[in-house]
Amino acid sequence: MLNILQDSFIRVGLTDGRAVRLSLPEVFEALGADRVLEFTALRAHQRAGWHMLLAQLGALATHRSGTRPVTTAEWGAALRALAPADAWDLIGEEDDRPAFLQPPVSGPYIDPNRSASALDMLVTSKNHRVKSGGAVNAEPDVWLLALVTQQTMGGRSGPKNEGISRMNSGAGSRPFVGLSPAGGLGAHVMRDIEVMIGARAHLLERTCLRDGGHELLWLLPWDGTVQLSLEELAPWYVDVCRRVRLRRDARGIFWERQGADKPRVNMEGRNGITGDHWA
């Protein structure tokens, strides 16, 4: 079901002028060779979240592998070592199994919505430049990027819609500060992966994150009440802040949600300090 490790649906513009569709391992190979000019579906407000997710996954895969993968096959194997195959499905068939950035949950979902823009963290209710209810019948990579932005960058937006752990209060924002080397998008992502790997020991020393902790929070069942502590998590863990599920029927992709009584990670008294590389 649109498995991001196997299916090539992420639209990419290459530096040689070609427009292609790639799987995530193919994206990483192209980034490693600094051949990515642009991600066609990526909107301005989504750039930071997508970059950070790529670097986090790249660092986790590299750490597990012991060396940074280079080829599509190597990246595929390294990413598959992080999570079961179906956990990389964009659309999960079974609610009690993880899908990409979608934790297993129990109970009925509510509020089916066919707008990818409504899933995104960007508030569109004012109908200014980005319109509410937009991106209907959107391409799969539009849904992918909206999901990434919401789950890894989203703040609190009312009761039962809590924000990510990596921000100072639910009304804050996740910082994105760093150095961009000469080259393109790939050089930037690979530089961050290299620096993150080099700083891992120091990160473990100065935070309560631990080796062997949870890395991909979407793999863990979430009932909306039980929280994780920062002491249970690994460096560069990938956050999720909403209990959502992507579906597909004859009309296309849509999403549903469940509320959460508490944020996924208990950050009480920590002011969003998680050792995040870009903070």
PDB file of N, CA and C in Angstrom, residues 197-236:
ATOM      1  N   ILE A 197      26.124  11.977  13.774  1.00  0.00           N
ATOM      2  CA  ILE A 197      26.841  10.758  14.148  1.00  0.00           C
ATOM      3  C   ILE A 197      28.050  11.103  15.020  1.00  0.00           C
ATOM      4  N   GLY A 198      28.790  12.139  14.632  1.00  0.00           N
ATOM      5  CA  GLY A 198      29.965  12.532  15.383  1.00  0.00           C
ATOM      6  C   GLY A 198      29.660  13.054  16.778  1.00  0.00           C
ATOM      7  N   ALA A 199      28.466  13.617  16.959  1.00  0.00           N
ATOM      8  CA  ALA A 199      28.099  14.219  18.244  1.00  0.00           C
ATOM      9  C   ALA A 199      27.272  13.284  19.125  1.00  0.00           C
ATOM     10  N   ARG A 200      27.063  12.043  18.703  1.00  0.00           N
ATOM     11  CA  ARG A 200      26.162  11.141  19.434  1.00  0.00           C
ATOM     12  C   ARG A 200      26.626  10.906  20.877  1.00  0.00           C
ATOM     13  N   ALA A 201      27.903  10.620  21.065  1.00  0.00           N
ATOM     14  CA  ALA A 201      28.403  10.344  22.416  1.00  0.00           C
ATOM     15  C   ALA A 201      28.178  11.548  23.338  1.00  0.00           C
ATOM     16  N   HIS A 202      28.448  12.741  22.822  1.00  0.00           N
ATOM     17  CA  HIS A 202      28.228  13.955  23.618  1.00  0.00           C
ATOM     18  C   HIS A 202      26.751  14.146  23.926  1.00  0.00           C
ATOM     19  N   LEU A 203      25.891  13.830  22.970  1.00  0.00           N
ATOM     20  CA  LEU A 203      24.449  13.952  23.177  1.00  0.00           C
ATOM     21  C   LEU A 203      23.984  13.027  24.299  1.00  0.00           C
ATOM     22  N   LEU A 204      24.499  11.806  24.333  1.00  0.00           N
ATOM     23  CA  LEU A 204      24.135  10.863  25.389  1.00  0.00           C
ATOM     24  C   LEU A 204      24.636  11.340  26.754  1.00  0.00           C
ATOM     25  N   GLU A 205      25.775  12.018  26.770  1.00  0.00           N
ATOM     26  CA  GLU A 205      26.333  12.512  28.025  1.00  0.00           C
ATOM     27  C   GLU A 205      25.527  13.664  28.608  1.00  0.00           C
ATOM     28  N   ARG A 206      25.002  14.524  27.757  1.00  0.00           N
ATOM     29  CA  ARG A 206      24.383  15.753  28.262  1.00  0.00           C
ATOM     30  C   ARG A 206      22.857  15.699  28.316  1.00  0.00           C
ATOM     31  N   THR A 207      22.266  14.589  27.922  1.00  0.00           N
ATOM     32  CA  THR A 207      20.811  14.441  27.983  1.00  0.00           C
ATOM     33  C   THR A 207      20.471  13.121  28.663  1.00  0.00           C
ATOM     34  N   CYS A 208      19.193  12.904  28.882  1.00  0.00           N
ATOM     35  CA  CYS A 208      18.743  11.642  29.474  1.00  0.00           C
ATOM     36  C   CYS A 208      18.350  10.620  28.407  1.00  0.00           C
ATOM     37  N   LEU A 209      18.568  10.933  27.130  1.00  0.00           N
ATOM     38  CA  LEU A 209      18.341   9.957  26.066  1.00  0.00           C
ATOM     39  C   LEU A 209      19.306   8.791  26.247  1.00  0.00           C
ATOM     40  N   ARG A 210      18.931   7.621  25.723  1.00  0.00           N
ATOM     41  CA  ARG A 210      19.777   6.457  26.007  1.00  0.00           C
ATOM     42  C   ARG A 210      19.933   5.559  24.784  1.00  0.00           C
ATOM     43  N   ASP A 211      21.054   4.885  24.743  1.00  0.00           N
ATOM     44  CA  ASP A 211      21.261   3.827  23.757  1.00  0.00           C
ATOM     45  C   ASP A 211      20.214   2.740  23.976  1.00  0.00           C
ATOM     46  N   GLY A 212      19.657   2.239  22.891  1.00  0.00           N
ATOM     47  CA  GLY A 212      18.648   1.195  23.008  1.00  0.00           C
ATOM     48  C   GLY A 212      17.254   1.716  23.264  1.00  0.00           C
ATOM     49  N   GLY A 213      17.100   3.041  23.327  1.00  0.00           N
ATOM     50  CA  GLY A 213      15.775   3.602  23.526  1.00  0.00           C
ATOM     51  C   GLY A 213      14.928   3.534  22.267  1.00  0.00           C
ATOM     52  N   HIS A 214      13.686   3.951  22.380  1.00  0.00           N
ATOM     53  CA  HIS A 214      12.775   3.943  21.239  1.00  0.00           C
ATOM     54  C   HIS A 214      13.239   4.972  20.207  1.00  0.00           C
ATOM     55  N   GLU A 215      13.268   4.570  18.946  1.00  0.00           N
ATOM     56  CA  GLU A 215      13.747   5.444  17.873  1.00  0.00           C
ATOM     57  C   GLU A 215      12.602   5.994  17.032  1.00  0.00           C
ATOM     58  N   LEU A 216      11.684   5.150  16.632  1.00  0.00           N
ATOM     59  CA  LEU A 216      10.565   5.542  15.775  1.00  0.00           C
ATOM     60  C   LEU A 216       9.279   5.409  16.588  1.00  0.00           C
ATOM     61  N   LEU A 217       8.755   6.526  17.063  1.00  0.00           N
ATOM     62  CA  LEU A 217       7.641   6.468  18.001  1.00  0.00           C
ATOM     63  C   LEU A 217       6.354   5.980  17.354  1.00  0.00           C
ATOM     64  N   TRP A 218       6.300   5.998  16.017  1.00  0.00           N
ATOM     65  CA  TRP A 218       5.081   5.511  15.371  1.00  0.00           C
ATOM     66  C   TRP A 218       4.954   3.983  15.453  1.00  0.00           C
ATOM     67  N   LEU A 219       5.984   3.293  15.859  1.00  0.00           N
ATOM     68  CA  LEU A 219       5.914   1.841  15.988  1.00  0.00           C
ATOM     69  C   LEU A 219       5.166   1.404  17.240  1.00  0.00           C
ATOM     70  N   LEU A 220       5.016   2.298  18.214  1.00  0.00           N
ATOM     71  CA  LEU A 220       4.468   1.944  19.521  1.00  0.00           C
ATOM     72  C   LEU A 220       2.967   2.204  19.581  1.00  0.00           C
ATOM     73  N   PRO A 221       2.170   1.243  20.089  1.00  0.00           N
ATOM     74  CA  PRO A 221       0.734   1.500  20.270  1.00  0.00           C
ATOM     75  C   PRO A 221       0.513   2.718  21.154  1.00  0.00           C
ATOM     76  N   TRP A 222      -0.542   3.469  20.842  1.00  0.00           N
ATOM     77  CA  TRP A 222      -0.817   4.704  21.575  1.00  0.00           C
ATOM     78  C   TRP A 222      -2.323   4.809  21.814  1.00  0.00           C
ATOM     79  N   ASP A 223      -2.710   4.803  23.076  1.00  0.00           N
ATOM     80  CA  ASP A 223      -4.129   4.901  23.425  1.00  0.00           C
ATOM     81  C   ASP A 223      -4.566   6.325  23.685  1.00  0.00           C
ATOM     82  N   GLY A 224      -3.663   7.289  23.535  1.00  0.00           N
ATOM     83  CA  GLY A 224      -4.005   8.689  23.731  1.00  0.00           C
ATOM     84  C   GLY A 224      -3.857   9.158  25.169  1.00  0.00           C
ATOM     85  N   THR A 225      -3.528   8.226  26.070  1.00  0.00           N
ATOM     86  CA  THR A 225      -3.405   8.564  27.487  1.00  0.00           C
ATOM     87  C   THR A 225      -2.010   8.273  28.027  1.00  0.00           C
ATOM     88  N   VAL A 226      -1.497   7.077  27.760  1.00  0.00           N
ATOM     89  CA  VAL A 226      -0.181   6.682  28.267  1.00  0.00           C
ATOM     90  C   VAL A 226       0.904   7.471  27.556  1.00  0.00           C
ATOM     91  N   GLN A 227       1.826   8.027  28.330  1.00  0.00           N
ATOM     92  CA  GLN A 227       2.904   8.830  27.784  1.00  0.00           C
ATOM     93  C   GLN A 227       4.239   8.101  27.855  1.00  0.00           C
ATOM     94  N   LEU A 228       5.154   8.505  26.993  1.00  0.00           N
ATOM     95  CA  LEU A 228       6.532   8.056  27.050  1.00  0.00           C
ATOM     96  C   LEU A 228       7.355   9.091  27.802  1.00  0.00           C
ATOM     97  N   SER A 229       8.381   8.654  28.491  1.00  0.00           N
ATOM     98  CA  SER A 229       9.306   9.591  29.127  1.00  0.00           C
ATOM     99  C   SER A 229      10.517   9.772  28.227  1.00  0.00           C
ATOM    100  N   LEU A 230      11.182  10.902  28.371  1.00  0.00           N
ATOM    101  CA  LEU A 230      12.362  11.172  27.554  1.00  0.00           C
ATOM    102  C   LEU A 230      13.457  10.137  27.828  1.00  0.00           C
ATOM    103  N   GLU A 231      13.480   9.585  29.050  1.00  0.00           N
ATOM    104  CA  GLU A 231      14.477   8.581  29.414  1.00  0.00           C
ATOM    105  C   GLU A 231      14.308   7.275  28.644  1.00  0.00           C
ATOM    106  N   GLU A 232      13.162   7.088  28.012  1.00  0.00           N
ATOM    107  CA  GLU A 232      12.904   5.870  27.241  1.00  0.00           C
ATOM    108  C   GLU A 232      13.328   5.999  25.780  1.00  0.00           C
ATOM    109  N   LEU A 233      13.762   7.189  25.369  1.00  0.00           N
ATOM    110  CA  LEU A 233      13.955   7.463  23.952  1.00  0.00           C
ATOM    111  C   LEU A 233      15.430   7.501  23.576  1.00  0.00           C
ATOM    112  N   ALA A 234      15.695   7.237  22.298  1.00  0.00           N
ATOM    113  CA  ALA A 234      17.053   7.224  21.757  1.00  0.00           C
ATOM    114  C   ALA A 234      17.380   8.569  21.124  1.00  0.00           C
ATOM    115  N   PRO A 235      18.664   8.876  20.970  1.00  0.00           N
ATOM    116  CA  PRO A 235      19.028  10.071  20.205  1.00  0.00           C
ATOM    117  C   PRO A 235      18.383  10.053  18.820  1.00  0.00           C
ATOM    118  N   TRP A 236      17.936  11.221  18.388  1.00  0.00           N
ATOM    119  CA  TRP A 236      17.356  11.429  17.054  1.00  0.00           C
ATOM    120  C   TRP A 236      16.005  10.732  16.867  1.00  0.00           C
TER     121      TRP A 236
END
